[in-house]
Coordinates of C-alpha atoms in Angstrom, one line a residue:
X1318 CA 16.8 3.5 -22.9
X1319 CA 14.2 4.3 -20.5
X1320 CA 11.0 5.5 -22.0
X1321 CA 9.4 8.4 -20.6
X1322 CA 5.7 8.8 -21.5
X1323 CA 3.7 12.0 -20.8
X1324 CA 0.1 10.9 -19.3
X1325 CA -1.5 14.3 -18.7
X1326 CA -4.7 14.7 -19.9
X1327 CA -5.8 11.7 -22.0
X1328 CA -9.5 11.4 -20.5
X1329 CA -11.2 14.0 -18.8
X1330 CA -14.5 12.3 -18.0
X1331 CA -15.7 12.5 -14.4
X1332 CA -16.1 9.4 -11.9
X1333 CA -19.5 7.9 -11.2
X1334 CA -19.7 5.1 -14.2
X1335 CA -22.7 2.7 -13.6
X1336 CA -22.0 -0.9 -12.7
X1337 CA -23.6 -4.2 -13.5
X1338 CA -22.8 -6.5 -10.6
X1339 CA -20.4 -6.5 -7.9
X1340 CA -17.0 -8.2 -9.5
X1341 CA -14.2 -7.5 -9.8
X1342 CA -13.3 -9.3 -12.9
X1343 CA -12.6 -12.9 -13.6
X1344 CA -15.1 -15.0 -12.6
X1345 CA -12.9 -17.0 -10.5
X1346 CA -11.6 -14.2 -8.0
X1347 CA -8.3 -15.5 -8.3
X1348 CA -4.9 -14.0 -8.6
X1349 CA -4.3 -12.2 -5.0
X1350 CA -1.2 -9.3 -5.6
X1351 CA 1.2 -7.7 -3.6
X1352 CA 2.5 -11.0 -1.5
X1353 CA -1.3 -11.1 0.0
X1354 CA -2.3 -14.5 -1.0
X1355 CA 0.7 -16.3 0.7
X1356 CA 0.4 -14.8 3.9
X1357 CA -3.6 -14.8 3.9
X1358 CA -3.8 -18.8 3.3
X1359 CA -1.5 -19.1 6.4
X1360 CA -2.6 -20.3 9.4
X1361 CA 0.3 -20.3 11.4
X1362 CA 1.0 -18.4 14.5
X1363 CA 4.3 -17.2 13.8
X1364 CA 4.9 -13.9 11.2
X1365 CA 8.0 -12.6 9.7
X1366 CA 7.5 -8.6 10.3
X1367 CA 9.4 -6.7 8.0
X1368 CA 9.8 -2.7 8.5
X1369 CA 10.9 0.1 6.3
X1370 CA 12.2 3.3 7.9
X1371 CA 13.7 6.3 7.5
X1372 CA 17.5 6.6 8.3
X1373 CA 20.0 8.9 9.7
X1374 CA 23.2 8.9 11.1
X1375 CA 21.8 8.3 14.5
X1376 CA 18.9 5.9 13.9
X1377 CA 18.0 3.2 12.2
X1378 CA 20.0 1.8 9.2
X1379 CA 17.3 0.1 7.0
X1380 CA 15.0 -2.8 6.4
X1381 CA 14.3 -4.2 9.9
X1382 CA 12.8 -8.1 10.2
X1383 CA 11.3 -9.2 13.5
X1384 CA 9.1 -12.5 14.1
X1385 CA 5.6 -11.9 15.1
X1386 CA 3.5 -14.2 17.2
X1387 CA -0.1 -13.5 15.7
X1388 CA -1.5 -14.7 18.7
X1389 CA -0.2 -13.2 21.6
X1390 CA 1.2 -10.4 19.6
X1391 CA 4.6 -10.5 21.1
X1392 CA 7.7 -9.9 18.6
X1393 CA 11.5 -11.0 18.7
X1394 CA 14.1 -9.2 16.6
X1395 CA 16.0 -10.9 13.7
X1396 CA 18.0 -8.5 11.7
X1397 CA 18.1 -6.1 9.7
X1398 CA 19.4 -5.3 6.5
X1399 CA 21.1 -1.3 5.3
X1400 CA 19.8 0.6 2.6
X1401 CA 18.4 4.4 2.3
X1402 CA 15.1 5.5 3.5
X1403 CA 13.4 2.3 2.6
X1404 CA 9.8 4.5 2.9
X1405 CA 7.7 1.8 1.6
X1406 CA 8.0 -2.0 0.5
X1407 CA 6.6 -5.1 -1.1
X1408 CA 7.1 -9.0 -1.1
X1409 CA 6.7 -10.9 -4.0
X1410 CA 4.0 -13.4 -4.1
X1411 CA 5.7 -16.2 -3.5
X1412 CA 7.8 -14.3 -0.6
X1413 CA 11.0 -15.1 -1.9
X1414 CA 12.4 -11.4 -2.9
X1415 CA 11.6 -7.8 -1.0
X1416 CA 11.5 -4.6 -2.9
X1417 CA 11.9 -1.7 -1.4
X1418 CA 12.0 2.0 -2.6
X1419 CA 15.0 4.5 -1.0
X1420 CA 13.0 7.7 -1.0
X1421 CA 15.1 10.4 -1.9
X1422 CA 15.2 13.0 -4.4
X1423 CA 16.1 12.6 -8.3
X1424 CA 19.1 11.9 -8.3
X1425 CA 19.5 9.4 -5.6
X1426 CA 16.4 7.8 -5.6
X1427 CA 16.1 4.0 -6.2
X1428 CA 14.6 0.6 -6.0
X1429 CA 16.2 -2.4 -4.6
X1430 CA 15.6 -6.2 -4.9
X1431 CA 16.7 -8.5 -1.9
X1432 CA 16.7 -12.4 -1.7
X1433 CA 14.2 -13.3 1.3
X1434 CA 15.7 -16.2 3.1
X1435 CA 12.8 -17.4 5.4
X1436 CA 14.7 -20.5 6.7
X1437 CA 17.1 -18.3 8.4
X1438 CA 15.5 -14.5 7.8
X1439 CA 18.2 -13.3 6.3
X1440 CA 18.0 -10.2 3.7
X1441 CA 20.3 -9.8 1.4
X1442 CA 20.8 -7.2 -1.9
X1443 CA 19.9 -9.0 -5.4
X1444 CA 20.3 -5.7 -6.9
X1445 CA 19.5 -1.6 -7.4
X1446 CA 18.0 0.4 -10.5
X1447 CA 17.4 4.0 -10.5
X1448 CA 13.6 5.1 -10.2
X1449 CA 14.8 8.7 -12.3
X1450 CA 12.3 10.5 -10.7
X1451 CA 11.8 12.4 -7.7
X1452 CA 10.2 10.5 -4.0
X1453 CA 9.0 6.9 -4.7
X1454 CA 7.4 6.9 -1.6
X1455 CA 5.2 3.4 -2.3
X1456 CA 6.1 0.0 -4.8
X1457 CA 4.1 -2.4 -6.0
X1458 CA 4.6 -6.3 -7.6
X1459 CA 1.8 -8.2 -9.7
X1460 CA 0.5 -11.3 -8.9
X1461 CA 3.0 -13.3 -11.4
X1462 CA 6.3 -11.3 -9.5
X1463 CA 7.2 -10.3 -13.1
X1464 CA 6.7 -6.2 -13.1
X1465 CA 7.4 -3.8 -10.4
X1466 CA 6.1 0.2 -10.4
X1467 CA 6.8 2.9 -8.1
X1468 CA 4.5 6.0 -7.3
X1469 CA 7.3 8.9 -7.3
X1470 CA 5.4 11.8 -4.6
X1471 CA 8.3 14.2 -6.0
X1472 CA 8.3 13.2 -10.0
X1473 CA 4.7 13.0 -10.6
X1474 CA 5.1 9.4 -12.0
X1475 CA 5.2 6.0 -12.1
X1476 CA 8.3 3.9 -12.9
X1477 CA 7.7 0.1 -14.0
X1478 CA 10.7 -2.1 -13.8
X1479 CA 11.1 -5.9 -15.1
X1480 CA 11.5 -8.4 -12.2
X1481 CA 14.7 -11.2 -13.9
X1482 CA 14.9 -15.3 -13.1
X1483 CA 17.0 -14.5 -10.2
X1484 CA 14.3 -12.0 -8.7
X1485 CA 16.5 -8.8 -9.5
X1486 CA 15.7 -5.6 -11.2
X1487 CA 15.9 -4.7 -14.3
X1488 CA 16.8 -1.1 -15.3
X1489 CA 13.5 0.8 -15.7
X1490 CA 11.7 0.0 -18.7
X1491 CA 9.2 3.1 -18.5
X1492 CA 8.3 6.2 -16.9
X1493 CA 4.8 7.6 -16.9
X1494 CA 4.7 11.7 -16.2
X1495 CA 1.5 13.0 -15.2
X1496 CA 0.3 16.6 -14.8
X1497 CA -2.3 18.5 -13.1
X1498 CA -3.0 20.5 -9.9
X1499 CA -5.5 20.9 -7.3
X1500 CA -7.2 23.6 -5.2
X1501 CA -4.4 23.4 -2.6
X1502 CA -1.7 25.6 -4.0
X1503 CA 0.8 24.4 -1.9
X1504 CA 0.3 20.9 -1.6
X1505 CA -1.3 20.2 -5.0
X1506 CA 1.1 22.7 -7.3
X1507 CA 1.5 19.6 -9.1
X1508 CA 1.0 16.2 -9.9
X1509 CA 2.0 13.7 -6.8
X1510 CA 1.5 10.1 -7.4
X1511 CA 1.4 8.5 -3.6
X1512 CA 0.0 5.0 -4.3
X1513 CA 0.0 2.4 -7.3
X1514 CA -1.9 -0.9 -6.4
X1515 CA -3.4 -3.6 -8.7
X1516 CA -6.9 -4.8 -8.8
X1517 CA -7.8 -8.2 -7.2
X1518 CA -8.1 -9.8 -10.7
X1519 CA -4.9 -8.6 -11.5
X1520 CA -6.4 -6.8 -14.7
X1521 CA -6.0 -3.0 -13.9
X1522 CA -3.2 -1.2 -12.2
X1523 CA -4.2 1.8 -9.8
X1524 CA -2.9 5.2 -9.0
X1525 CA -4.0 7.7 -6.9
X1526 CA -2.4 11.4 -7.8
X1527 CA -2.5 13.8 -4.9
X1528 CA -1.9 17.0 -6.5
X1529 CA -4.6 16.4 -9.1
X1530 CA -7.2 14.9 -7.1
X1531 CA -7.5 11.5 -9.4
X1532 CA -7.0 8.1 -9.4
X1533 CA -5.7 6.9 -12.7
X1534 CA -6.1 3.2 -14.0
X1535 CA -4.0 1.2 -16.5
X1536 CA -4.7 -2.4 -18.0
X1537 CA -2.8 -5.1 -17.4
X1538 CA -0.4 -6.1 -20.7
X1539 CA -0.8 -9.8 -19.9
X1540 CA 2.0 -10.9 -23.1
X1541 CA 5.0 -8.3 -23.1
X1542 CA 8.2 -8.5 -25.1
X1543 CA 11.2 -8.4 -23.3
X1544 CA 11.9 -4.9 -22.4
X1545 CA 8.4 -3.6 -22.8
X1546 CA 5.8 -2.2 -19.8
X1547 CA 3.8 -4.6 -18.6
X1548 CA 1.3 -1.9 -18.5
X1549 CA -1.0 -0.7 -21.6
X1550 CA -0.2 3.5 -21.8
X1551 CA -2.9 4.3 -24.1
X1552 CA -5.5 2.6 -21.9
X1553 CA -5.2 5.0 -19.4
X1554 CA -8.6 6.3 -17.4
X1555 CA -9.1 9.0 -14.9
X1556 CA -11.6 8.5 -12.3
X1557 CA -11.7 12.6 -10.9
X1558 CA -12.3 13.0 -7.2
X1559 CA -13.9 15.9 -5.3
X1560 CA -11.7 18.9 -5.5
X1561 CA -9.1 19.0 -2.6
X1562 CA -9.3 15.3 -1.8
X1563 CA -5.8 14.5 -2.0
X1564 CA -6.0 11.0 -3.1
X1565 CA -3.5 8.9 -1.1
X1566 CA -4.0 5.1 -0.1
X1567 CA -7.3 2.8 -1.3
X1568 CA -8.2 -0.7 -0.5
X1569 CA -10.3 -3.4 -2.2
X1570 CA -12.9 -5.2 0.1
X1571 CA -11.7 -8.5 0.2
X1572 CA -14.7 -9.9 -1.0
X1573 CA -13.7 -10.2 -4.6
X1574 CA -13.2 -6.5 -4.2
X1575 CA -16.7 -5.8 -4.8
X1576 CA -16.0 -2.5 -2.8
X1577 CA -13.5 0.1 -3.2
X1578 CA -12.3 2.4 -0.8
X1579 CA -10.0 5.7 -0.6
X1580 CA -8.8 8.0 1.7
X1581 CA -8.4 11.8 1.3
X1582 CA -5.1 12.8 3.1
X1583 CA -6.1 16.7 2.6
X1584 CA -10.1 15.9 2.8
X1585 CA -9.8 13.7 6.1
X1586 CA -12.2 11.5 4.3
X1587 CA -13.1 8.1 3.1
X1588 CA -14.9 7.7 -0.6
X1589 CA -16.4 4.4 -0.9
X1590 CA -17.7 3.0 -4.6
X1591 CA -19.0 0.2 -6.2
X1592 CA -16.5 -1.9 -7.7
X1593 CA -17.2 -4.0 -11.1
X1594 CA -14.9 -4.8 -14.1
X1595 CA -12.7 -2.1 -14.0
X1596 CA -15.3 0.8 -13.0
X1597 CA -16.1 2.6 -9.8
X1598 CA -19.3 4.6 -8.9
X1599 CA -19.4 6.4 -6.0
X1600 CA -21.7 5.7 -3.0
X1601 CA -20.4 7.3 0.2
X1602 CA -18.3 10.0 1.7
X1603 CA -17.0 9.4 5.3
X1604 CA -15.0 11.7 7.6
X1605 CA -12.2 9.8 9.1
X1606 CA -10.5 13.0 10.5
X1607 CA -13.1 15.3 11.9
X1608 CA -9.9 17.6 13.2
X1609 CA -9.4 19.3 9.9
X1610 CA -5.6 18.5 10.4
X1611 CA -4.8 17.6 6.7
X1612 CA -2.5 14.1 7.6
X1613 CA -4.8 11.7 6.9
X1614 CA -2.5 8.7 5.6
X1615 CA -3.0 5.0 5.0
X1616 CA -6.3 2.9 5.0
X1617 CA -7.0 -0.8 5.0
X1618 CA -10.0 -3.4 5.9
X1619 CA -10.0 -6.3 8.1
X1620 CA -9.3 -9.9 6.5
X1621 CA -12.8 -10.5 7.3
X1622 CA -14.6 -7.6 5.8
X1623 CA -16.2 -6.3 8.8
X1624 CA -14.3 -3.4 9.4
X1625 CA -12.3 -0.6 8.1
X1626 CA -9.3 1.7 9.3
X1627 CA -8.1 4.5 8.6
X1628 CA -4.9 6.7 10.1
X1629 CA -4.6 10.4 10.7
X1630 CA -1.6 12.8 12.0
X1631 CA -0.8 16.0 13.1
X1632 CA -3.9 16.3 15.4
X1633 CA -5.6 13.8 17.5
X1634 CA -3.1 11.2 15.9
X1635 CA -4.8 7.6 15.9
X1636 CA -6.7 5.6 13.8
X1637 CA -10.8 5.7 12.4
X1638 CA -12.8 3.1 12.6
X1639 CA -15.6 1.8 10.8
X1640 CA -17.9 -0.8 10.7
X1641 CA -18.5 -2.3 6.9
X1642 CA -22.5 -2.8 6.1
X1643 CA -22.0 -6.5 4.4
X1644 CA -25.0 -6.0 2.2
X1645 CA -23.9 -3.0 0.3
X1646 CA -20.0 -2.0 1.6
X1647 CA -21.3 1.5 3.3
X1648 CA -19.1 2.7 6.5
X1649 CA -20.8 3.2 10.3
X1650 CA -18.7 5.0 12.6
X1651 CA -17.8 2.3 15.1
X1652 CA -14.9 4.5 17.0
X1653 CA -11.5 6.1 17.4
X1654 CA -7.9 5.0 19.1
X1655 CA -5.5 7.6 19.7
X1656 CA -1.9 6.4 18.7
X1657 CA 1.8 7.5 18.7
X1658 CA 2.5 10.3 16.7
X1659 CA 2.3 10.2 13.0
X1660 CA 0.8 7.0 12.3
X1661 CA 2.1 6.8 8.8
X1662 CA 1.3 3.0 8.1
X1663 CA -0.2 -0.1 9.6
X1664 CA -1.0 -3.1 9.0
X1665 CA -3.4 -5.7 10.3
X1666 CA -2.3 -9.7 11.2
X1667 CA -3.8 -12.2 8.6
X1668 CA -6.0 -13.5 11.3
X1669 CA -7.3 -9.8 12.7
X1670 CA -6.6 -10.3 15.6
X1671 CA -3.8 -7.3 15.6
X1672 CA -3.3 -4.1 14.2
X1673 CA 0.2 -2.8 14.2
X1674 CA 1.2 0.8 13.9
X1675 CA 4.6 2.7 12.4
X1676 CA 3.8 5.6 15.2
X1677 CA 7.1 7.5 13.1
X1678 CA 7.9 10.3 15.4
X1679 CA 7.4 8.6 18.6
X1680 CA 10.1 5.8 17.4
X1681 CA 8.1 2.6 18.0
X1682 CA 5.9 0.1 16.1
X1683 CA 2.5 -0.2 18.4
X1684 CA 0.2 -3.6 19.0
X1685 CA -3.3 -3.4 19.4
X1686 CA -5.5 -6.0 20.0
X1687 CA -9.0 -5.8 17.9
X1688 CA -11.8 -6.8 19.6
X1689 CA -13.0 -9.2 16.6
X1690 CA -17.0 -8.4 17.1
X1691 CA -16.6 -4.5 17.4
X1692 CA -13.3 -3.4 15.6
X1693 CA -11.9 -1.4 18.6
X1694 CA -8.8 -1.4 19.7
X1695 CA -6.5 -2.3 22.7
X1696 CA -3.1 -1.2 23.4
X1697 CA -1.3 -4.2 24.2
X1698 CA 1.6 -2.5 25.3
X1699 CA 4.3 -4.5 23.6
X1700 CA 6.0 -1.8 21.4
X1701 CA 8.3 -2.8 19.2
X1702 CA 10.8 -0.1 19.4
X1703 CA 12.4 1.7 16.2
X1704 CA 13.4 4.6 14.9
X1705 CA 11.2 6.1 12.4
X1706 CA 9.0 3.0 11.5
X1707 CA 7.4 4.1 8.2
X1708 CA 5.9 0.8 6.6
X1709 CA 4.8 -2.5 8.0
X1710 CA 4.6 -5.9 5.8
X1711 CA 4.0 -9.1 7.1
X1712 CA 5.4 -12.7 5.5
X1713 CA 4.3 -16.4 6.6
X1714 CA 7.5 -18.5 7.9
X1715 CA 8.9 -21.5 6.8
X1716 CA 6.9 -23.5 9.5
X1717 CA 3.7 -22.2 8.1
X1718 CA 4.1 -22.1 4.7

């Protein structure tokens, strides 16, 4: 039976906890999550580009897989495979296995585990667990592929799963409720938990809550039984953000993740913080959506540190972006590119030479060029069209493995 643990509440000490050093916890660096190292050690030119969406009876059907040339940025179409509003999803490290949330309410919502066949890029089902709660609108995998969570929007939770031999699911194995509310009686009448992502180290799982203006972490249960949550429950933290933030996406600095950044999607703005061990102290607080618009939405840096993004919608829809300071991880305003409308996701080519952008409502996946000494971008023109594109992963190929 699924266990449901209530998480409301357990630490109410504010942010801003002193650091010694700039680590991010082993000494080596080592243990890359998400599918990142795989793809970041490639050289190769060629990319598998892999695209969740959100279906309907008229437009697209799933999980779409293109190959990407990372140096001209042109794109061919492979296949695709069906499933529900695939909102957001997640490779395992060795790129074997997709996992992909359907984003739908309670009672249909789910996570799905597909075999990854890169010799042919084929996609096929493994198997599907119920997430029993409401939204899972992003998943995450640790760095050994052997536990999968889901940030449930809807449920105010997270839902950790068990990742089998065979790269399946298994049923959930617990569910973490949160409560709490923010200034924003609307959108924060309650807990809404849009991200989960795990430290560089691989020590400390992450959560950012929308409704209650916090970002949770959770250490890392490095020895679980079978059948118990790879995450420790009772070492739960809350770092508490400026009222009406609206915690939605953060990034590590690639750098051993010496720097921590997170976007606001109600603020508009970018927190940046120290990052040592576990702890974050807050040094900076940048405006990546000067419109007022509310929409701010995902946020990632460059594979070589110098820059960061971030994306805003329903005004002025485009992307921020910032120069990094290398000496200290502060942001300088370095520009803005207008995009398609509602640039939900992106995501930037292991080389950085291309940022690629789910514009949702205007039914196309965009490619811009980054000029690699400022960080602005180029239209390229070669739009990948799509119906409602809403997250972007990229995988190595066979050839470049």
């Amino acid at each position: 039976m699924v266990k449901k643990i209530a998480m409301a509440g357990i630490i109410g000490a504010a942010l801003l906890v002193s650091c010694t050093g700039n680590r991010s916890g082993k000494a080596d660096g080592s243990s890359a999550s998400e599918g990142e190292l795989s793809v970041t050690e490639t050289d190769g030119r060629e990319l598998f580009l892999l695209a969740g969406t959100y279906t309907s009876g008229e437009g697209s059907k799933g999980i779409y897989l293109y190959r990407f040339d990372a140096d001209t940025g042109s794109s061919d179409s492979v296949g695709m495979v069906e499933v529900d509003n695939p909102s957001y999803l997640t490779l395992s490290p060795d790129e074997r296995f997709i996992y992909a949330v359907s984003e739908e309410g309670e009672a249909n919502s789910a996570v799905h585990a597909f075999s990854f066949d890169k010799r042919i890029g084929r996609m096929e089902l493994l198997n599907s667990q119920p997430v029993n709660s409401g939204s899972p609108c992003y998943i995450t995998v640790d760095s050994k592929g052997t536990n999968v969570h889901t940030a449930n929007y809807g449920g105010g939770s997270i839902t950790s799963f068990q990742v089998k031999k065979d790269g399946s699911l298994t049923p959930a194995v617990s569910i973490m409720l949160f409560k709490g509310s923010g200034p924003d009686s609307v959108r924060q009448e309650g807990a809404h938990l849009h991200s989960v992502r795990y430290s560089p180290d691989g020590q400390y799982l992450f959560a950012a809550d929308l409704g209650s203006d916090k970002l949770y972490r959770l250490s890392v249960n490095d020895t679980p039984f079978e059948g118990q949550p790879g995450l420790l429950e009772n070492s739960l933290k809350e770092f508490v953000m400026p009222a009406g933030t609206g915690p939605r996406h953060f990034d590590f600095h690639p750098d051993g993740g010496r720097y921590f950044y997170l976007l606001g999607e109600l603020s508009g703005e970018v927190i940046v913080y120290d990052y040592s061990f576990g702890e974050l102290t807050q040094k900076q607080v940048m405006a990546a959506d000067t419109t007022g618009a509310r929409g701010s939405a995902d946020i990632h840096v460059s594979p070589d540190g110098r820059f960061l993004y971030a994306s805003n919608r329903l005004q002025a829809d485009g992307i921020a972006i910032f120069s990094i300071d290398p000496d200290d991880g502060t942001l300088t305003k370095a520009g803005y590119q207008l995009t398609g409308k509602h640039p939900r996701n992106f995501v930037i080519t292991p080389n950085g030479k291309f940022i690629l952008v789910a514009a949702r409502d205007d039914n196309k996946v965009q490619v811009f060029r980054i000029d690699t000494e400022t960080g602005l971008l180029t239209d390229t023109h070669q739009d990948i069209p799509l119906s409602k594109p809403v997250c972007l992963k990229f995988a190595g190929t066979t050839g470049s493995d």
